[in-house]
Amino acid sequence: MGKTIAQKIIAAHLISGDMTPGSEVALKIDQTLTQDATGTMAYLEFETMGIPRVKTEFSIAYVDHNTLQCGFENGDDHRYLQTVAAKHGVYFSRPGNGICHQVHLERFGKPGKTLIGSDSHTPTGGGIGMLAFGAGGMDVAVAMGGGAYYITMPKMFKVNLTGKLNPYVTAKDVSLELLRILSVKGGVGAIVEWGGEGIKTLSVPERGTITNMGTELGATTSIFPSDEITHQFLIAQGRGADFVALESDPDAEYDRIIDIDLSALKPMIACPHSPDNVVEVASLQNVKVDQVCIGSCTNSSLYDLLKVAAMLKGKTINPSVSLSVSPGSRQVLTMLSDCGALSDILASGARVLECACGPCIGMGFSPNSGGVSLRTFNRNFLGRSGTKDGQVYLVSPETAVASALTGFITDPTTIAEPLSIQMPDQFLVNDSAVLAPVPAEEAENAQVLRGPNIKEFPKSKPFAEELTAQLVLKVGDNITTDHIMPAGAKILPYRSNIPFLSKFCFEVCDPTFSERAKAAGDGIIVGGSNYGQGSSREHAALVPMYLGIRGVIAKSFARIHIANLINSGILPMTFENPDDYEKLEQDANLTISGIAEGMKTGKLTVTADNGFTFNVNCDLTARQQAILLAGGLLNYTKEGGQ
Ligand code: MIC
Ligand code: SF4
């Protein structure tokens, strides 16, 4: 049987396991990336492993999330990241150099290679034919040390594109259409491969938009073939030598095939508060807009922003709209500036922000109370913008600009003027903001600088035979990591300070959670389906662990979060009978006995203090059981586990 592109890359990187969907496979990782908000933890974890130099082909630390520097905390973290990276053989992308995924696509991503990053949108690299996964910081630390990355072998989905996008309809609309079809759970356990004649009309940055938003489907990752378009992009970045061609075999088999006709697609919009709450833009024409934000790792390429500039040229934005534009990288910003497009953006009344995540993660530019904000980003979870009652919609750059000009949600295809963009043959290459590590022979004397914001890594507990714990919180379906461990300008600077962060855990759902969990001693959380969707932040597991959470019982889990729970020593369990969810009440005491034995059989019995008894599944590999019994991945690794 022929292979899909992902199966070919997995086969070439397979360390152990068999490639049947559902079994565990261990992969060799060629490249790693971290960003600052998850990176501090990842490097603290790497340091405790005691490995002097990273063993990957290429590892890089980006600073793009926490760039506001409202106090000493961020500055301290940046300095720690720069010095720890230099010492251990990791490249360092300075603050302001751009958003990790955009810069990685431009400068470092290579077709056919494996990449893991401590950020859930790492699959952006699939736009250039990489097999790229988002992962928790601990998994990235292990990969930097030369360890394998373990995943459950995914099913294969194929999206077959035909036709060609009409003017003002974009790659973002393709992503939103797939979210409408599949929902935020529809990609769980699958790799989404893109193919068909239609892909020949999509450039690498457009492909990157699509693979970036595959994360919102819950997919393990997404990938495009590496073809002549990939080759041309690499040549234009001065990296033609990095090209290898990659395509699926003609007889490759897929578990599901979805057809999308690009020519029939309309501009789409995701309504509050979920990326799959998608309708056609045309159906919302009368909604008044307060704010428009363009940027993020989904839509901040030169191609996107040249289109934005062309649409804004000679026009002024509506007086009731505030417009921000955050270029994805220094390369994008410089090239916009050199060709005059930046002046067109500025002249329209837009506010140009730093090349960073910015408003996407609530670092400034929060909307006004109840404000309608149209964003070219990938997530519109409740409260993520920093304004709890903000109404955030996700759109393409074209819909964003059309709406910023009229002041109402506007279908850009109603614009009569054609939009034509000339992409340069050559990108402007200047990697001066990427610092090389110190040479290996000098590394021993290189100093790592830590500030007072960097607190000790929290200690987890191994499991005893029996656990009695209080059900401290019961939540519903699709709980995101933004619910569990919010981000935003007030909290994000404390990502290396778990005790401080813990005060905000689950704040969106129940502000009393943190105090109650601490008081309970050992605790259990009960959730609905797709628990832990969204970000890769391991803080959504480490912080509950710090607060005494020992287990989570849910109807189902999101992929990266379940791995983070296990790595942090928290036992993930799923209801054998989902109706039992209804029968549980917050504050009950739950007892689980025969833990080690139950883990082996994959079944545990839970008894509540009112006598109600029910079964849960805990589908864990032998390695995951050992990690949990050791009290988490760090303990396991220290004890010599592989
Ligand atoms: C996000 O988009 O939610 C983030 C912030 O980039 C996260 C990582 C983090 O929480 O630091 C992600 O997507 O993994
Ligand atoms: Fe940054 Fe937003 Fe992308 Fe996350 S989704 S990496 S916060 S731009």
PDB file of N, CA and C in Angstrom, residues 138 457-470 517-524 541-551 565-572 595 599 624-636 638-639:
ATOM      1  N   MET A 138       7.884  20.174  28.389  1.00  0.00           N
ATOM      2  CA  MET A 138       8.703  19.046  28.830  1.00  0.00           C
ATOM      3  C   MET A 138       9.064  18.133  27.663  1.00  0.00           C
ATOM      4  N   PHE A 457      10.708  24.874  39.901  1.00  0.00           N
ATOM      5  CA  PHE A 457       9.740  24.004  39.235  1.00  0.00           C
ATOM      6  C   PHE A 457       8.898  23.278  40.300  1.00  0.00           C
ATOM      7  N   PRO A 458       7.564  23.251  40.167  1.00  0.00           N
ATOM      8  CA  PRO A 458       6.755  22.627  41.229  1.00  0.00           C
ATOM      9  C   PRO A 458       6.983  21.118  41.310  1.00  0.00           C
ATOM     10  N   LYS A 459       6.859  20.589  42.513  1.00  0.00           N
ATOM     11  CA  LYS A 459       7.131  19.143  42.689  1.00  0.00           C
ATOM     12  C   LYS A 459       5.828  18.360  42.626  1.00  0.00           C
ATOM     13  N   SER A 460       5.860  17.266  41.862  1.00  0.00           N
ATOM     14  CA  SER A 460       4.650  16.439  41.776  1.00  0.00           C
ATOM     15  C   SER A 460       4.825  15.203  42.660  1.00  0.00           C
ATOM     16  N   LYS A 461       3.661  14.535  42.919  1.00  0.00           N
ATOM     17  CA  LYS A 461       3.716  13.372  43.821  1.00  0.00           C
ATOM     18  C   LYS A 461       3.492  12.085  43.040  1.00  0.00           C
ATOM     19  N   PRO A 462       4.253  11.033  43.339  1.00  0.00           N
ATOM     20  CA  PRO A 462       3.949   9.736  42.723  1.00  0.00           C
ATOM     21  C   PRO A 462       2.606   9.222  43.249  1.00  0.00           C
ATOM     22  N   PHE A 463       1.974   8.286  42.531  1.00  0.00           N
ATOM     23  CA  PHE A 463       0.691   7.746  42.985  1.00  0.00           C
ATOM     24  C   PHE A 463       0.887   6.618  43.991  1.00  0.00           C
ATOM     25  N   ALA A 464       0.045   6.612  45.039  1.00  0.00           N
ATOM     26  CA  ALA A 464      -0.005   5.458  45.945  1.00  0.00           C
ATOM     27  C   ALA A 464      -1.055   4.504  45.377  1.00  0.00           C
ATOM     28  N   GLU A 465      -1.333   3.430  46.082  1.00  0.00           N
ATOM     29  CA  GLU A 465      -2.298   2.442  45.599  1.00  0.00           C
ATOM     30  C   GLU A 465      -3.722   2.993  45.559  1.00  0.00           C
ATOM     31  N   GLU A 466      -4.002   3.855  46.531  1.00  0.00           N
ATOM     32  CA  GLU A 466      -5.369   4.384  46.609  1.00  0.00           C
ATOM     33  C   GLU A 466      -5.322   5.906  46.688  1.00  0.00           C
ATOM     34  N   LEU A 467      -6.324   6.542  46.080  1.00  0.00           N
ATOM     35  CA  LEU A 467      -6.392   8.000  46.139  1.00  0.00           C
ATOM     36  C   LEU A 467      -7.807   8.412  46.522  1.00  0.00           C
ATOM     37  N   THR A 468      -7.918   9.223  47.563  1.00  0.00           N
ATOM     38  CA  THR A 468      -9.214   9.852  47.836  1.00  0.00           C
ATOM     39  C   THR A 468      -9.013  11.344  47.633  1.00  0.00           C
ATOM     40  N   ALA A 469      -9.850  11.916  46.793  1.00  0.00           N
ATOM     41  CA  ALA A 469      -9.662  13.322  46.444  1.00  0.00           C
ATOM     42  C   ALA A 469     -11.023  13.986  46.260  1.00  0.00           C
ATOM     43  N   GLN A 470     -11.046  15.285  46.496  1.00  0.00           N
ATOM     44  CA  GLN A 470     -12.313  16.015  46.367  1.00  0.00           C
ATOM     45  C   GLN A 470     -12.556  16.443  44.921  1.00  0.00           C
ATOM     46  N   ALA A 517      -9.150  24.597  45.773  1.00  0.00           N
ATOM     47  CA  ALA A 517      -8.309  23.450  45.424  1.00  0.00           C
ATOM     48  C   ALA A 517      -7.179  23.300  46.434  1.00  0.00           C
ATOM     49  N   LYS A 518      -6.598  24.444  46.796  1.00  0.00           N
ATOM     50  CA  LYS A 518      -5.491  24.388  47.758  1.00  0.00           C
ATOM     51  C   LYS A 518      -5.982  23.821  49.085  1.00  0.00           C
ATOM     52  N   ALA A 519      -7.171  24.291  49.510  1.00  0.00           N
ATOM     53  CA  ALA A 519      -7.713  23.856  50.797  1.00  0.00           C
ATOM     54  C   ALA A 519      -8.070  22.367  50.783  1.00  0.00           C
ATOM     55  N   ALA A 520      -8.444  21.862  49.592  1.00  0.00           N
ATOM     56  CA  ALA A 520      -8.900  20.464  49.508  1.00  0.00           C
ATOM     57  C   ALA A 520      -7.759  19.463  49.674  1.00  0.00           C
ATOM     58  N   GLY A 521      -6.531  19.904  49.471  1.00  0.00           N
ATOM     59  CA  GLY A 521      -5.413  18.937  49.468  1.00  0.00           C
ATOM     60  C   GLY A 521      -5.401  18.230  48.136  1.00  0.00           C
ATOM     61  N   ASP A 522      -5.755  16.945  48.095  1.00  0.00           N
ATOM     62  CA  ASP A 522      -5.825  16.249  46.807  1.00  0.00           C
ATOM     63  C   ASP A 522      -7.156  16.551  46.120  1.00  0.00           C
ATOM     64  N   GLY A 523      -7.095  16.859  44.827  1.00  0.00           N
ATOM     65  CA  GLY A 523      -8.322  17.224  44.114  1.00  0.00           C
ATOM     66  C   GLY A 523      -8.465  16.511  42.779  1.00  0.00           C
ATOM     67  N   ILE A 524      -9.726  16.483  42.292  1.00  0.00           N
ATOM     68  CA  ILE A 524     -10.029  15.914  40.965  1.00  0.00           C
ATOM     69  C   ILE A 524     -10.906  16.925  40.231  1.00  0.00           C
ATOM     70  N   ALA A 541      -1.468  22.304  33.068  1.00  0.00           N
ATOM     71  CA  ALA A 541      -1.356  21.060  33.836  1.00  0.00           C
ATOM     72  C   ALA A 541      -0.492  21.296  35.081  1.00  0.00           C
ATOM     73  N   LEU A 542       0.616  22.033  34.908  1.00  0.00           N
ATOM     74  CA  LEU A 542       1.534  22.249  36.042  1.00  0.00           C
ATOM     75  C   LEU A 542       0.864  23.025  37.174  1.00  0.00           C
ATOM     76  N   VAL A 543       0.039  24.023  36.813  1.00  0.00           N
ATOM     77  CA  VAL A 543      -0.583  24.838  37.852  1.00  0.00           C
ATOM     78  C   VAL A 543      -1.632  24.028  38.623  1.00  0.00           C
ATOM     79  N   PRO A 544      -2.556  23.323  37.937  1.00  0.00           N
ATOM     80  CA  PRO A 544      -3.452  22.445  38.699  1.00  0.00           C
ATOM     81  C   PRO A 544      -2.674  21.438  39.552  1.00  0.00           C
ATOM     82  N   MET A 545      -1.585  20.904  39.018  1.00  0.00           N
ATOM     83  CA  MET A 545      -0.782  19.960  39.809  1.00  0.00           C
ATOM     84  C   MET A 545      -0.266  20.644  41.082  1.00  0.00           C
ATOM     85  N   TYR A 546       0.225  21.870  40.923  1.00  0.00           N
ATOM     86  CA  TYR A 546       0.717  22.643  42.075  1.00  0.00           C
ATOM     87  C   TYR A 546      -0.403  22.848  43.104  1.00  0.00           C
ATOM     88  N   LEU A 547      -1.657  22.978  42.596  1.00  0.00           N
ATOM     89  CA  LEU A 547      -2.795  23.198  43.502  1.00  0.00           C
ATOM     90  C   LEU A 547      -3.355  21.890  44.062  1.00  0.00           C
ATOM     91  N   GLY A 548      -2.709  20.781  43.770  1.00  0.00           N
ATOM     92  CA  GLY A 548      -3.106  19.510  44.379  1.00  0.00           C
ATOM     93  C   GLY A 548      -3.985  18.633  43.509  1.00  0.00           C
ATOM     94  N   ILE A 549      -4.216  19.030  42.237  1.00  0.00           N
ATOM     95  CA  ILE A 549      -5.062  18.197  41.364  1.00  0.00           C
ATOM     96  C   ILE A 549      -4.294  16.923  40.995  1.00  0.00           C
ATOM     97  N   ARG A 550      -4.926  15.761  41.258  1.00  0.00           N
ATOM     98  CA  ARG A 550      -4.264  14.485  40.993  1.00  0.00           C
ATOM     99  C   ARG A 550      -4.838  13.781  39.765  1.00  0.00           C
ATOM    100  N   GLY A 551      -6.091  14.111  39.412  1.00  0.00           N
ATOM    101  CA  GLY A 551      -6.700  13.440  38.267  1.00  0.00           C
ATOM    102  C   GLY A 551      -7.741  14.315  37.597  1.00  0.00           C
ATOM    103  N   LEU A 565      -0.841  16.587  30.921  1.00  0.00           N
ATOM    104  CA  LEU A 565      -1.320  16.069  32.209  1.00  0.00           C
ATOM    105  C   LEU A 565      -0.427  14.913  32.650  1.00  0.00           C
ATOM    106  N   ILE A 566      -0.190  13.992  31.736  1.00  0.00           N
ATOM    107  CA  ILE A 566       0.635  12.824  32.082  1.00  0.00           C
ATOM    108  C   ILE A 566       2.043  13.277  32.476  1.00  0.00           C
ATOM    109  N   ASN A 567       2.624  14.175  31.663  1.00  0.00           N
ATOM    110  CA  ASN A 567       3.970  14.662  31.975  1.00  0.00           C
ATOM    111  C   ASN A 567       4.031  15.312  33.355  1.00  0.00           C
ATOM    112  N   SER A 568       2.922  15.923  33.784  1.00  0.00           N
ATOM    113  CA  SER A 568       2.901  16.598  35.087  1.00  0.00           C
ATOM    114  C   SER A 568       2.472  15.660  36.204  1.00  0.00           C
ATOM    115  N   GLY A 569       2.206  14.407  35.891  1.00  0.00           N
ATOM    116  CA  GLY A 569       1.842  13.445  36.942  1.00  0.00           C
ATOM    117  C   GLY A 569       0.369  13.501  37.323  1.00  0.00           C
ATOM    118  N   ILE A 570      -0.486  14.039  36.447  1.00  0.00           N
ATOM    119  CA  ILE A 570      -1.937  14.063  36.710  1.00  0.00           C
ATOM    120  C   ILE A 570      -2.584  12.949  35.890  1.00  0.00           C
ATOM    121  N   LEU A 571      -3.426  12.147  36.554  1.00  0.00           N
ATOM    122  CA  LEU A 571      -4.019  10.973  35.894  1.00  0.00           C
ATOM    123  C   LEU A 571      -5.236  11.379  35.050  1.00  0.00           C
ATOM    124  N   PRO A 572      -5.155  11.196  33.696  1.00  0.00           N
ATOM    125  CA  PRO A 572      -6.329  11.501  32.868  1.00  0.00           C
ATOM    126  C   PRO A 572      -7.215  10.266  32.740  1.00  0.00           C
ATOM    127  N   ILE A 595      -4.735   1.496  41.905  1.00  0.00           N
ATOM    128  CA  ILE A 595      -4.353   2.381  40.793  1.00  0.00           C
ATOM    129  C   ILE A 595      -3.363   1.716  39.820  1.00  0.00           C
ATOM    130  N   MET A 599      -4.346   0.763  36.023  1.00  0.00           N
ATOM    131  CA  MET A 599      -3.691   1.408  34.872  1.00  0.00           C
ATOM    132  C   MET A 599      -3.311   0.354  33.835  1.00  0.00           C
ATOM    133  N   GLN A 624       3.644   5.597  29.648  1.00  0.00           N
ATOM    134  CA  GLN A 624       2.839   6.625  30.322  1.00  0.00           C
ATOM    135  C   GLN A 624       2.489   6.197  31.747  1.00  0.00           C
ATOM    136  N   GLN A 625       2.230   4.899  31.936  1.00  0.00           N
ATOM    137  CA  GLN A 625       1.947   4.408  33.291  1.00  0.00           C
ATOM    138  C   GLN A 625       3.156   4.640  34.193  1.00  0.00           C
ATOM    139  N   ALA A 626       4.337   4.332  33.645  1.00  0.00           N
ATOM    140  CA  ALA A 626       5.558   4.502  34.442  1.00  0.00           C
ATOM    141  C   ALA A 626       5.769   5.982  34.776  1.00  0.00           C
ATOM    142  N   ILE A 627       5.462   6.868  33.821  1.00  0.00           N
ATOM    143  CA  ILE A 627       5.626   8.312  34.072  1.00  0.00           C
ATOM    144  C   ILE A 627       4.708   8.732  35.214  1.00  0.00           C
ATOM    145  N   LEU A 628       3.451   8.277  35.169  1.00  0.00           N
ATOM    146  CA  LEU A 628       2.488   8.660  36.208  1.00  0.00           C
ATOM    147  C   LEU A 628       2.887   8.084  37.560  1.00  0.00           C
ATOM    148  N   LEU A 629       3.319   6.846  37.549  1.00  0.00           N
ATOM    149  CA  LEU A 629       3.683   6.236  38.833  1.00  0.00           C
ATOM    150  C   LEU A 629       4.913   6.913  39.430  1.00  0.00           C
ATOM    151  N   ALA A 630       5.769   7.475  38.551  1.00  0.00           N
ATOM    152  CA  ALA A 630       6.956   8.186  39.048  1.00  0.00           C
ATOM    153  C   ALA A 630       6.590   9.599  39.498  1.00  0.00           C
ATOM    154  N   GLY A 631       5.388  10.061  39.154  1.00  0.00           N
ATOM    155  CA  GLY A 631       4.985  11.422  39.527  1.00  0.00           C
ATOM    156  C   GLY A 631       5.336  12.437  38.451  1.00  0.00           C
ATOM    157  N   GLY A 632       5.385  12.008  37.192  1.00  0.00           N
ATOM    158  CA  GLY A 632       5.615  12.959  36.105  1.00  0.00           C
ATOM    159  C   GLY A 632       6.884  12.660  35.316  1.00  0.00           C
ATOM    160  N   LEU A 633       6.974  13.317  34.143  1.00  0.00           N
ATOM    161  CA  LEU A 633       8.070  13.022  33.210  1.00  0.00           C
ATOM    162  C   LEU A 633       9.450  13.369  33.767  1.00  0.00           C
ATOM    163  N   LEU A 634       9.523  14.466  34.527  1.00  0.00           N
ATOM    164  CA  LEU A 634      10.848  14.847  35.038  1.00  0.00           C
ATOM    165  C   LEU A 634      11.375  13.805  36.020  1.00  0.00           C
ATOM    166  N   ASN A 635      10.506  13.381  36.957  1.00  0.00           N
ATOM    167  CA  ASN A 635      10.922  12.328  37.902  1.00  0.00           C
ATOM    168  C   ASN A 635      11.302  11.074  37.129  1.00  0.00           C
ATOM    169  N   TYR A 636      10.476  10.727  36.150  1.00  0.00           N
ATOM    170  CA  TYR A 636      10.690   9.515  35.349  1.00  0.00           C
ATOM    171  C   TYR A 636      12.046   9.583  34.642  1.00  0.00           C
ATOM    172  N   LYS A 638      14.610  11.494  35.437  1.00  0.00           N
ATOM    173  CA  LYS A 638      15.702  11.480  36.426  1.00  0.00           C
ATOM    174  C   LYS A 638      15.978  10.060  36.912  1.00  0.00           C
ATOM    175  N   GLU A 639      14.890   9.263  36.968  1.00  0.00           N
ATOM    176  CA  GLU A 639      15.067   7.872  37.419  1.00  0.00           C
ATOM    177  C   GLU A 639      15.593   6.979  36.297  1.00  0.00           C
TER     178      GLU A 639
END
